[in-house]
PDB file of C-alpha atoms in Angstrom:
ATOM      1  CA  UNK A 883     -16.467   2.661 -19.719  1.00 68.00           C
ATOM      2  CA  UNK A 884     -17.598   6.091 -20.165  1.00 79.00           C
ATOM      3  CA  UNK A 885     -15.777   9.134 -18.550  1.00 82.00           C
ATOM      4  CA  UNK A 886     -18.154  10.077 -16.489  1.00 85.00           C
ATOM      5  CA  UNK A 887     -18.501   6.850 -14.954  1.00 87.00           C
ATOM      6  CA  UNK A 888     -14.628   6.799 -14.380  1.00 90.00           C
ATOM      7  CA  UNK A 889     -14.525  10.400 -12.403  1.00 91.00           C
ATOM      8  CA  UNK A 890     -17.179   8.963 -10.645  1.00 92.00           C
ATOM      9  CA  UNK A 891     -14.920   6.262  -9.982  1.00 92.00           C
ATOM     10  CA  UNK A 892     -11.969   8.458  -9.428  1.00 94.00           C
ATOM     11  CA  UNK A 893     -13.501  10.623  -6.951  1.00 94.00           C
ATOM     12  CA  UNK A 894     -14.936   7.507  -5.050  1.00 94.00           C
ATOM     13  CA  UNK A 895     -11.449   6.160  -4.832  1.00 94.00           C
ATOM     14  CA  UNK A 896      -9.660   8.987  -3.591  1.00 95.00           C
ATOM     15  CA  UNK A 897     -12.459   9.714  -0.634  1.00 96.00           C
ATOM     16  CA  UNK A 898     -11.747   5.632  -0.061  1.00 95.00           C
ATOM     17  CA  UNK A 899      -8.398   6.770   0.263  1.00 95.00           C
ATOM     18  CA  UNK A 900      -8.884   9.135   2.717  1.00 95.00           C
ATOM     19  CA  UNK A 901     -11.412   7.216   4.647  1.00 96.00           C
ATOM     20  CA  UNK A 902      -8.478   4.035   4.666  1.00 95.00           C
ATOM     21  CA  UNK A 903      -5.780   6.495   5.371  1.00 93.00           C
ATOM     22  CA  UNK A 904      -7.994   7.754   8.674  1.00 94.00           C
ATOM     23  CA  UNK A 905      -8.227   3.879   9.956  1.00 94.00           C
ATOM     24  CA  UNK A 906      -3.722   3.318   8.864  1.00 93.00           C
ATOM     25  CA  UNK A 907      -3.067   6.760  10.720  1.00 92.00           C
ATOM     26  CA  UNK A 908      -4.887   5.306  13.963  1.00 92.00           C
ATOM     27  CA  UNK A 909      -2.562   2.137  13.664  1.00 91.00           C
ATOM     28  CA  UNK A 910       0.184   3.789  12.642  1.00 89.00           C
ATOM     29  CA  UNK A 911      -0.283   5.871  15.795  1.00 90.00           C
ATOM     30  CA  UNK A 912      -1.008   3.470  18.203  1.00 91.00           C
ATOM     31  CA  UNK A 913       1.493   0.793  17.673  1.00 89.00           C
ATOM     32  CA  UNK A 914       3.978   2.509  15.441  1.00 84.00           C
ATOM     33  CA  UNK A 915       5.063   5.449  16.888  1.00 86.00           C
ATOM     34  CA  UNK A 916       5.726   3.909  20.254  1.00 86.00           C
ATOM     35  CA  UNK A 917       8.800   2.116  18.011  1.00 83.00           C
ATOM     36  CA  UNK A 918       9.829   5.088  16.565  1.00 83.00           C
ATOM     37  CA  UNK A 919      10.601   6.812  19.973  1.00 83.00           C
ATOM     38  CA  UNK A 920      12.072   3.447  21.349  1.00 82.00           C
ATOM     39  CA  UNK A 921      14.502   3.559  18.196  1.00 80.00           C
ATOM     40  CA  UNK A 922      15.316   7.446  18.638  1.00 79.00           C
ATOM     41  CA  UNK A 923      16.271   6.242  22.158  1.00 81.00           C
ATOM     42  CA  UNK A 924      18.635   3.937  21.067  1.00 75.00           C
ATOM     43  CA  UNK A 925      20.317   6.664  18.677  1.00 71.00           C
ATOM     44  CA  UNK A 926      20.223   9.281  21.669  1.00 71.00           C
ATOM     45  CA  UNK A 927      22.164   7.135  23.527  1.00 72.00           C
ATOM     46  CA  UNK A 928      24.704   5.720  21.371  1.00 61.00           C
ATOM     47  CA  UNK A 929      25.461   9.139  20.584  1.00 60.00           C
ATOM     48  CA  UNK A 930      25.811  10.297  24.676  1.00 59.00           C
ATOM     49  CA  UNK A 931      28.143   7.021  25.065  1.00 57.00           C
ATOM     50  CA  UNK A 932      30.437   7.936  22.009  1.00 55.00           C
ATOM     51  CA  UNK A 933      30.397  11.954  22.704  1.00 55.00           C
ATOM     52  CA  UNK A 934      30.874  11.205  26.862  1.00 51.00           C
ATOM     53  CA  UNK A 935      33.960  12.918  27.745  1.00 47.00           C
ATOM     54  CA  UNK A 936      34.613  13.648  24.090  1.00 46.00           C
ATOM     55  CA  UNK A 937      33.396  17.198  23.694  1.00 46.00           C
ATOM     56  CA  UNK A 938      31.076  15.874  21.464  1.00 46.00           C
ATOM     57  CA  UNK A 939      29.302  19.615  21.471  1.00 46.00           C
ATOM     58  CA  UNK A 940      25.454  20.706  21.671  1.00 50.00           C
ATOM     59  CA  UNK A 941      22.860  18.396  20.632  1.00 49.00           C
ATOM     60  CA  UNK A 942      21.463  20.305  17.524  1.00 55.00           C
ATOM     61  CA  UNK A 943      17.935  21.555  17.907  1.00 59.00           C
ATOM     62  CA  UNK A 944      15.206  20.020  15.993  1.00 64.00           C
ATOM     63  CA  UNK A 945      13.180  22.145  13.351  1.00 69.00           C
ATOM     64  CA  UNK A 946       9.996  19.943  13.902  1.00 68.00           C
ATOM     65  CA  UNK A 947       9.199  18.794  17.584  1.00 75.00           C
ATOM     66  CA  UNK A 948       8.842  14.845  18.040  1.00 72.00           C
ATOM     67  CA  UNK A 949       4.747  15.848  19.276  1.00 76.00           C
ATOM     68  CA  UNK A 950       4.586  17.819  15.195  1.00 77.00           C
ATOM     69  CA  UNK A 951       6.031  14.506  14.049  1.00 76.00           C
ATOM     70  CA  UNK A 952       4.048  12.030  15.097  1.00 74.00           C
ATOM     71  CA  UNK A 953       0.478  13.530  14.986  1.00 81.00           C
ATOM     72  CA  UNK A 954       0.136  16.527  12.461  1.00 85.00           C
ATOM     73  CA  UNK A 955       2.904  14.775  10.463  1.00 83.00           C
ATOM     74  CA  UNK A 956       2.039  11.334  10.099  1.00 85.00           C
ATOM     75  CA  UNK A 957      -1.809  11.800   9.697  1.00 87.00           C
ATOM     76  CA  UNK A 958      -0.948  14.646   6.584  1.00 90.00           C
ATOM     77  CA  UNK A 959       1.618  12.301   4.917  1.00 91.00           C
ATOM     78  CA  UNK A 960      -0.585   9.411   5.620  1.00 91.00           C
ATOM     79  CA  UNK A 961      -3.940  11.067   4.300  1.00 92.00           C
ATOM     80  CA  UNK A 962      -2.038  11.976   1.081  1.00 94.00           C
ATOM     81  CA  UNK A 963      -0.777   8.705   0.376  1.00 93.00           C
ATOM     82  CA  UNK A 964      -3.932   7.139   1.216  1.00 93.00           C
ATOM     83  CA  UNK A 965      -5.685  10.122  -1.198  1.00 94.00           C
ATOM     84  CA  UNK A 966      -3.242   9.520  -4.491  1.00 94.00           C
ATOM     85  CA  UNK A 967      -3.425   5.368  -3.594  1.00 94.00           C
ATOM     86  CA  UNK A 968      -7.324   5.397  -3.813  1.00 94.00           C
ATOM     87  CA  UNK A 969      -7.171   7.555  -7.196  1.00 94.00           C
ATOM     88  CA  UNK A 970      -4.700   4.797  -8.484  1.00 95.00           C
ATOM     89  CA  UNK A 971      -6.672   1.858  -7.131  1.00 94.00           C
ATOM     90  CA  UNK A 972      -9.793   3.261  -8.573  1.00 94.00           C
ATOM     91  CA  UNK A 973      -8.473   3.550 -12.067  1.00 93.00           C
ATOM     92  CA  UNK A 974      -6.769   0.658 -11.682  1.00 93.00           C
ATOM     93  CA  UNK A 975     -10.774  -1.409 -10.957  1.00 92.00           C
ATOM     94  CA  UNK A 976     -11.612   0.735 -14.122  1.00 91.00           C
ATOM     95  CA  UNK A 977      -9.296  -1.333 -16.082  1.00 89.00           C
ATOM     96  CA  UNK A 978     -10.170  -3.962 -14.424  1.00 88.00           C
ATOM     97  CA  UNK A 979     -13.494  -4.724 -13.905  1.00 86.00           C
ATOM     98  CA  UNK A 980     -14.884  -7.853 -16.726  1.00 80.00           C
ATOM     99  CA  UNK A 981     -11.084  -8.217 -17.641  1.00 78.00           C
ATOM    100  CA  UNK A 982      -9.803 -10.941 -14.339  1.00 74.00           C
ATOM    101  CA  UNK A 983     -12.901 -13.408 -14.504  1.00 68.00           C
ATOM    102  CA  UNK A 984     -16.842 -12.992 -13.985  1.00 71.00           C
ATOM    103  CA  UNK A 985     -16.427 -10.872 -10.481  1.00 79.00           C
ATOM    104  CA  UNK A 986     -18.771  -8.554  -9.231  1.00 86.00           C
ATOM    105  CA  UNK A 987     -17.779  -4.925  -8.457  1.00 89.00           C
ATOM    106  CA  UNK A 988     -16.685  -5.557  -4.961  1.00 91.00           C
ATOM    107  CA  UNK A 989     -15.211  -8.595  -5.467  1.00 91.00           C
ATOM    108  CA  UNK A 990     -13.130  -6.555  -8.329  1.00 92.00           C
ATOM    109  CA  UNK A 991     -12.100  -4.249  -6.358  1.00 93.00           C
ATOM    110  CA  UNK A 992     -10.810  -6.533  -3.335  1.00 93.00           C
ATOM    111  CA  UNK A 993      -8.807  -8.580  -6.117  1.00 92.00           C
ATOM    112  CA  UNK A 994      -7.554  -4.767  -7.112  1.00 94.00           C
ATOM    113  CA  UNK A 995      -6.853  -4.286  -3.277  1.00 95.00           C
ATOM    114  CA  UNK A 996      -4.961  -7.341  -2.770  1.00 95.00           C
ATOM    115  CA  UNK A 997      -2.787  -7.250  -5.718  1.00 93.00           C
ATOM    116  CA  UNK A 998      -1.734  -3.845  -4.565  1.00 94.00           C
ATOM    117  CA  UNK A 999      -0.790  -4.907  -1.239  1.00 96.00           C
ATOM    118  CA  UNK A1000       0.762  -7.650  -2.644  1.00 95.00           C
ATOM    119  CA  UNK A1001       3.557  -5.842  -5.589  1.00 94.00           C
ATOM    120  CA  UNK A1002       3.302  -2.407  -3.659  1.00 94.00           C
ATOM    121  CA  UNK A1003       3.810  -3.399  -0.062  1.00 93.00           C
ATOM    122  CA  UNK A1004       4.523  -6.995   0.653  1.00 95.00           C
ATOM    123  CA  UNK A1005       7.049  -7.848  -2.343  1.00 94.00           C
ATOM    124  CA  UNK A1006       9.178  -4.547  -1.779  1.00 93.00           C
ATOM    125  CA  UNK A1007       9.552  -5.249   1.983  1.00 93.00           C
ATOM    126  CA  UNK A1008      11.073  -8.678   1.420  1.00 91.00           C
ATOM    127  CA  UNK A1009      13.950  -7.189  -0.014  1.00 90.00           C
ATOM    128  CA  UNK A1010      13.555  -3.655   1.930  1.00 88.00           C
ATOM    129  CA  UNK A1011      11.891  -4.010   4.929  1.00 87.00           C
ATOM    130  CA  UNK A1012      11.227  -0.746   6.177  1.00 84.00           C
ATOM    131  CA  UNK A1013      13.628   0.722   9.285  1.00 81.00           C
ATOM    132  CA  UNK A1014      13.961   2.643  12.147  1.00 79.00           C
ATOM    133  CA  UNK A1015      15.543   5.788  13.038  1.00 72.00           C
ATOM    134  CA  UNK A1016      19.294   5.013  13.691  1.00 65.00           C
ATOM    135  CA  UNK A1017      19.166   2.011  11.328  1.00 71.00           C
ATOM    136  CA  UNK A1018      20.970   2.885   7.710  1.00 65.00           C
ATOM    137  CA  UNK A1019      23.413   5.019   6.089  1.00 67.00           C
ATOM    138  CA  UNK A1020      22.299   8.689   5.578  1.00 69.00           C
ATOM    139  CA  UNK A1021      25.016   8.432   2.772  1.00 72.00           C
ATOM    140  CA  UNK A1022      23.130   5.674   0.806  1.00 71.00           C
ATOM    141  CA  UNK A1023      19.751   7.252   1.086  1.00 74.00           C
ATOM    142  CA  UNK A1024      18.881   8.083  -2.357  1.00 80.00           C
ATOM    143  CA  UNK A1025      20.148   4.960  -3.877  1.00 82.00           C
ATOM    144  CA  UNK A1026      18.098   2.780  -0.979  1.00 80.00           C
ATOM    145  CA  UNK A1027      15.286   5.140  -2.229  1.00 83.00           C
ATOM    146  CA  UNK A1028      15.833   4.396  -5.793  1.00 88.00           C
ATOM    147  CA  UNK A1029      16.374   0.926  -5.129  1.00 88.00           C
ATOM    148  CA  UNK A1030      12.822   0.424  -3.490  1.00 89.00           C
ATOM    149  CA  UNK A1031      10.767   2.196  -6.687  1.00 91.00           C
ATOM    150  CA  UNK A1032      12.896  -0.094  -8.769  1.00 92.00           C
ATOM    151  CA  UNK A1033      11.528  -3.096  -6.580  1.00 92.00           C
ATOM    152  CA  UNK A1034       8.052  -1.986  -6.837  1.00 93.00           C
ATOM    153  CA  UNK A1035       7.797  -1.416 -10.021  1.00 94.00           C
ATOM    154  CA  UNK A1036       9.321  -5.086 -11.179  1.00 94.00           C
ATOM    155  CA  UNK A1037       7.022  -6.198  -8.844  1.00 94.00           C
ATOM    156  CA  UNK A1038       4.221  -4.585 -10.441  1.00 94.00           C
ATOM    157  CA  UNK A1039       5.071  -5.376 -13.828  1.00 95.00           C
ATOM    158  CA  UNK A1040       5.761  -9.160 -12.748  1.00 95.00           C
ATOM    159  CA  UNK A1041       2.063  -9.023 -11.302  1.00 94.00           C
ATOM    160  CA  UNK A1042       0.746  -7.898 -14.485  1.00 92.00           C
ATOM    161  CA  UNK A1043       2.376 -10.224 -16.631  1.00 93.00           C
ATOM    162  CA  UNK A1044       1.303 -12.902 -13.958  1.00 93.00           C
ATOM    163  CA  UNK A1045      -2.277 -11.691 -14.798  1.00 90.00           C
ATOM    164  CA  UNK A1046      -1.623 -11.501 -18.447  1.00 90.00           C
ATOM    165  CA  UNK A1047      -0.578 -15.520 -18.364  1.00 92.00           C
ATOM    166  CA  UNK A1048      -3.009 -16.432 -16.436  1.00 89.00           C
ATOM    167  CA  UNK A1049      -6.023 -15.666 -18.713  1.00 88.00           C
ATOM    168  CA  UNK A1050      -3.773 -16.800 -21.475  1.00 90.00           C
ATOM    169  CA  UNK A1051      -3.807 -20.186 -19.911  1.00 90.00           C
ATOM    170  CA  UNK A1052      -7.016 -20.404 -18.922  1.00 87.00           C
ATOM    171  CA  UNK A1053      -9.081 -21.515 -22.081  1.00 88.00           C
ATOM    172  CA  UNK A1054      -6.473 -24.405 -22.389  1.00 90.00           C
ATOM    173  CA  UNK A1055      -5.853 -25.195 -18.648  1.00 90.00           C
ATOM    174  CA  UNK A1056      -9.037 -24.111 -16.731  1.00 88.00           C
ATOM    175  CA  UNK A1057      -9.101 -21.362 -14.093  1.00 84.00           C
ATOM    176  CA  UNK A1058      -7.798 -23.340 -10.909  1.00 88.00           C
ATOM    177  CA  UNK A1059      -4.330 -24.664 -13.215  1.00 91.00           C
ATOM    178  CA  UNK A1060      -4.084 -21.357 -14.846  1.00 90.00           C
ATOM    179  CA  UNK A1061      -4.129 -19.819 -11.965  1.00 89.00           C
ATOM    180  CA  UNK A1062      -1.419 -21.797 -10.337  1.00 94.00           C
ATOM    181  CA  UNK A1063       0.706 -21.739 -13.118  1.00 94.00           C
ATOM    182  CA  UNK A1064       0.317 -17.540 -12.906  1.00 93.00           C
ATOM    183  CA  UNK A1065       0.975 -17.680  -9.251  1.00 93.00           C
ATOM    184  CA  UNK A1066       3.937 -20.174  -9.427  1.00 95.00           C
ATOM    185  CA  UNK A1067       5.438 -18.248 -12.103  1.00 95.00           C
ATOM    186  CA  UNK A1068       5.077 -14.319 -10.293  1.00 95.00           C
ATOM    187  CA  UNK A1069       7.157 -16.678  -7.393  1.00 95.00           C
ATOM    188  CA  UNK A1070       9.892 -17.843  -9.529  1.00 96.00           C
ATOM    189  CA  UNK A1071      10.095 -14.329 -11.177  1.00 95.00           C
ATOM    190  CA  UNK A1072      10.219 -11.911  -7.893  1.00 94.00           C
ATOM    191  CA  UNK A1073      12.475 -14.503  -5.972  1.00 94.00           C
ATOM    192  CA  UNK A1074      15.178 -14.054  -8.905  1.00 94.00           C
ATOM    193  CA  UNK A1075      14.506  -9.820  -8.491  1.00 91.00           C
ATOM    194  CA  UNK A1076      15.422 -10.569  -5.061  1.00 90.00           C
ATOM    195  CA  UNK A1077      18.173 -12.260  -5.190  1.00 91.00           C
ATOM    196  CA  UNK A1078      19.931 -10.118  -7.283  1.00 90.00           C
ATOM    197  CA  UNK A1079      19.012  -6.960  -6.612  1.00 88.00           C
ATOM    198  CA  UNK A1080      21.583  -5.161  -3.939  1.00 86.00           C
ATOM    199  CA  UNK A1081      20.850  -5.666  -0.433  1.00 81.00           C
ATOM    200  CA  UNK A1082      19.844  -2.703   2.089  1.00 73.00           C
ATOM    201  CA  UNK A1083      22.145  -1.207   4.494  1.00 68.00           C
ATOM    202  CA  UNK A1084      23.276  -3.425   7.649  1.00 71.00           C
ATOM    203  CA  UNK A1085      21.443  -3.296  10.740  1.00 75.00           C
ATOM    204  CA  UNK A1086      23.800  -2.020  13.634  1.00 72.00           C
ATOM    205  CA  UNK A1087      25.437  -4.600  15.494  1.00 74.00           C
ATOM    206  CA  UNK A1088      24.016  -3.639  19.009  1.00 77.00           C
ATOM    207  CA  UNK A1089      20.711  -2.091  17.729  1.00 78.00           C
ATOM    208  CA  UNK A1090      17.864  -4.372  19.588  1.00 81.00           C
ATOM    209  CA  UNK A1091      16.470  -6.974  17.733  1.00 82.00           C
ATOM    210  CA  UNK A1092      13.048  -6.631  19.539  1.00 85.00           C
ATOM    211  CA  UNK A1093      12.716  -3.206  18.560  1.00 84.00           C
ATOM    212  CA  UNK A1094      13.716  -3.907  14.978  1.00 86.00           C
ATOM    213  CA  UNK A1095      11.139  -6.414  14.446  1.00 88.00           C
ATOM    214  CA  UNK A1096       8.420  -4.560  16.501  1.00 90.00           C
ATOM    215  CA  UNK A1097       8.857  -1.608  13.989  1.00 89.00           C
ATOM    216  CA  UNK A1098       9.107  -3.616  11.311  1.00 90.00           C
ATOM    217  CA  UNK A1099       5.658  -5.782  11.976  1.00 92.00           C
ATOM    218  CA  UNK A1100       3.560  -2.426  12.640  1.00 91.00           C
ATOM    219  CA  UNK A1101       5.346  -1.399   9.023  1.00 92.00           C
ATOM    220  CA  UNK A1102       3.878  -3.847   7.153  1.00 94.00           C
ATOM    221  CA  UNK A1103       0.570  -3.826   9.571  1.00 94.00           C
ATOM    222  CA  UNK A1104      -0.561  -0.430   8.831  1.00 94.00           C
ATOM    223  CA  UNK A1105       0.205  -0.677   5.057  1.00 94.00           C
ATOM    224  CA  UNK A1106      -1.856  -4.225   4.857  1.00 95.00           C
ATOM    225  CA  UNK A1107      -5.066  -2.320   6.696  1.00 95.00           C
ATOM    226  CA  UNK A1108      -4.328   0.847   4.287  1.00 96.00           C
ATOM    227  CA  UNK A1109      -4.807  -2.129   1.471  1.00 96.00           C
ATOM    228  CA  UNK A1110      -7.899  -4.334   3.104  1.00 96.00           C
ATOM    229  CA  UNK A1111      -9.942  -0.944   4.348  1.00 96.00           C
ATOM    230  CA  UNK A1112      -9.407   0.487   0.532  1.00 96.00           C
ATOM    231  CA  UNK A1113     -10.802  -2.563  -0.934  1.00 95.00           C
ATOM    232  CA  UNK A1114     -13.888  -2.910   1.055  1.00 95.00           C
ATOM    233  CA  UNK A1115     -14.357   0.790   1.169  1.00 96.00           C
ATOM    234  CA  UNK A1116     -14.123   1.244  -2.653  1.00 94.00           C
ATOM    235  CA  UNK A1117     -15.722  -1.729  -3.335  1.00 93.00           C
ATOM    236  CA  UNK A1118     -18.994  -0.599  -1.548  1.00 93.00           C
ATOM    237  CA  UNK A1119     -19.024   2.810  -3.265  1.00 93.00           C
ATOM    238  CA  UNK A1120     -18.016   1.403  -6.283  1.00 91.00           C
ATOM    239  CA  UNK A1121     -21.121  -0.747  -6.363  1.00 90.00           C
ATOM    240  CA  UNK A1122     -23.668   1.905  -5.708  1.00 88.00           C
ATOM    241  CA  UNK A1123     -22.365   3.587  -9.468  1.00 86.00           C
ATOM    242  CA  UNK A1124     -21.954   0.545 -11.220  1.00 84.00           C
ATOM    243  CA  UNK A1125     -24.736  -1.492 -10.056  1.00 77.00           C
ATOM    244  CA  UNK A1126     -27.579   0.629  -8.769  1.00 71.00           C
ATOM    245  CA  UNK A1127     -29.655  -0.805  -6.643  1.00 68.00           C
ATOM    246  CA  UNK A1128     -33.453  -2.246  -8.265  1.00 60.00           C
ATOM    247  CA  UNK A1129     -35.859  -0.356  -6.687  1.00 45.00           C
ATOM    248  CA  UNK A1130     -33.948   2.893  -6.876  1.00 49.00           C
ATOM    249  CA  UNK A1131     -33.366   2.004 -10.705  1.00 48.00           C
ATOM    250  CA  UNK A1132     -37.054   1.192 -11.175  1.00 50.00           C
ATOM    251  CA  UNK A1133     -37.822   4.724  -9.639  1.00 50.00           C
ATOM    252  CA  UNK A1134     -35.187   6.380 -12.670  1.00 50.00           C
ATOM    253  CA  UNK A1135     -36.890   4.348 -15.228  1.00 52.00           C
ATOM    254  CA  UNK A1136     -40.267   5.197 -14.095  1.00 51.00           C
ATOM    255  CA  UNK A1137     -39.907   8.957 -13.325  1.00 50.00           C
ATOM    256  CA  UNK A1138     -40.055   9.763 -16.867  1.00 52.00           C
ATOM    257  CA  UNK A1139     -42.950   7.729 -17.848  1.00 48.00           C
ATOM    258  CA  UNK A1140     -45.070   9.073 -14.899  1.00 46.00           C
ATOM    259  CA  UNK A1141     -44.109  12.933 -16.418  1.00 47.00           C
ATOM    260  CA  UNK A1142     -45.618  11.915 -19.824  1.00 48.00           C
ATOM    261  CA  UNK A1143     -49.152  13.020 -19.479  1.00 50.00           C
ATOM    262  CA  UNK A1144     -52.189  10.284 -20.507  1.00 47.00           C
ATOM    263  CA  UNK A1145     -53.483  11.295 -24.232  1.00 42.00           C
TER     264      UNK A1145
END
């Protein structure tokens, strides 16, 4: 593929990005914030029950209001991840496209899309779901961090190598078996990665269970919209550089021709 045809591609991704981080940032908004302030309830008042009568001292003053935080806040670290996922997802198709089976750019780029979702989002939060305020050890942070990189990027490589074995098998097998046999063995290979990688901190024994699983479900809502909106999104502007349509193609070809004048 030439390089123009990939910063083409790049650019397209990243304003898919954008455009797919707009529609997550609405979710996200809508039925995800509403959990976070239910959850910073919870803290607030575990903390007035333990401090009551305690001198537990002032409550410290926050740097960024909860208002900062949940607009200007979540739509700029939103937007950026959206931004640098479309740039990935778009060289990503690059590599892609004519290498996973006679699909057309769209339906390339939805594949692309749904394998993302699937080792970048779906895998990871199997084994760490993400959590609310008042839910996990500041302590343990950057190992719970480090821990969920390490889980997506075995579940990335696991998704590749699923790939890899699939079109290995495919002369042999056919498409359907091969296929299978891919998917069956990405299965068997993330279920061992989860069950011995270390678990996450525990969930605090009176934290609600309602609010847990609320958060939790808009989590793993906004990411698989983030996912579906960047596939269709790229997919569409992919096509119109890859595969021009006719008529305007027939109007390239003959704009040249109509310049040459009659001997």
């Amino acid at each position: 593929m030439k390089s123009a045809t990939v910063r083409a591609l790049l650019v397209r991704g990243m304003l898919a990005g954008v455009l797919a981080g707009l529609l997550s940032f609405g979710l996200a908004y809508l039925i995800g914030e509403p959990q976070v302030d239910a959850a910073i309830a919870v803290e607030e008042a575990g903390a007035a029950h333990h401090g009551h009568g305690g001198g537990g001292g002032e409550p410290e003053e926050e740097l960024v209001s909860r208002a900062v935080q949940s607009t200007a806040g979540l739509s700029t670290a939103v937007l950026v991840y959206g931004t640098a996922l479309g740039g990935i997802t778009a060289l990503a198709l690059c590599f892609a496209l004519g290498r996973v089976g006679a699909f057309g750019t769209r339906a390339t780029a939805a594949f692309v899309a749904a394998g993302g979702f699937l080792a970048v989002a779906f895998v990871p939060f199997l084994k760490y779901p993400a959590n609310p305020p008042a839910v996990g050890d500041p302590e343990t942070l950057n190992q719970r961090t480090a821990m969920f990189f390490l889980m997506i990027v075995l579940s990335v490589l696991l998704l590749i190598g699923a790939v890899l074995v699939g079109k290995k098998l495919a002369p042999r097998w056919g498409n359907w078996n091969a296929t299978i046999a891919a998917g069956a063995a990405f299965a068997v290979a993330v279920g061992i990665a989860l069950a011995f990688l270390p678990a996450g901190d525990a969930i605090p024994e009176h934290f609600p269970a309602d609010v847990l699983w609320q958060f939790r479900l808009a989590s793993i809502g906004v990411q698989a919209l983030l996912w579906a909106a960047l596939g269709l999104i790229l997919g569409e502007l992919s096509q119109r550089v890859l595969e021009p349509k006719p008529a305007q193609a027939s109007r390239q070809s003959a704009e040249p021709a109509a310049s040459v004048p009659a001997s």
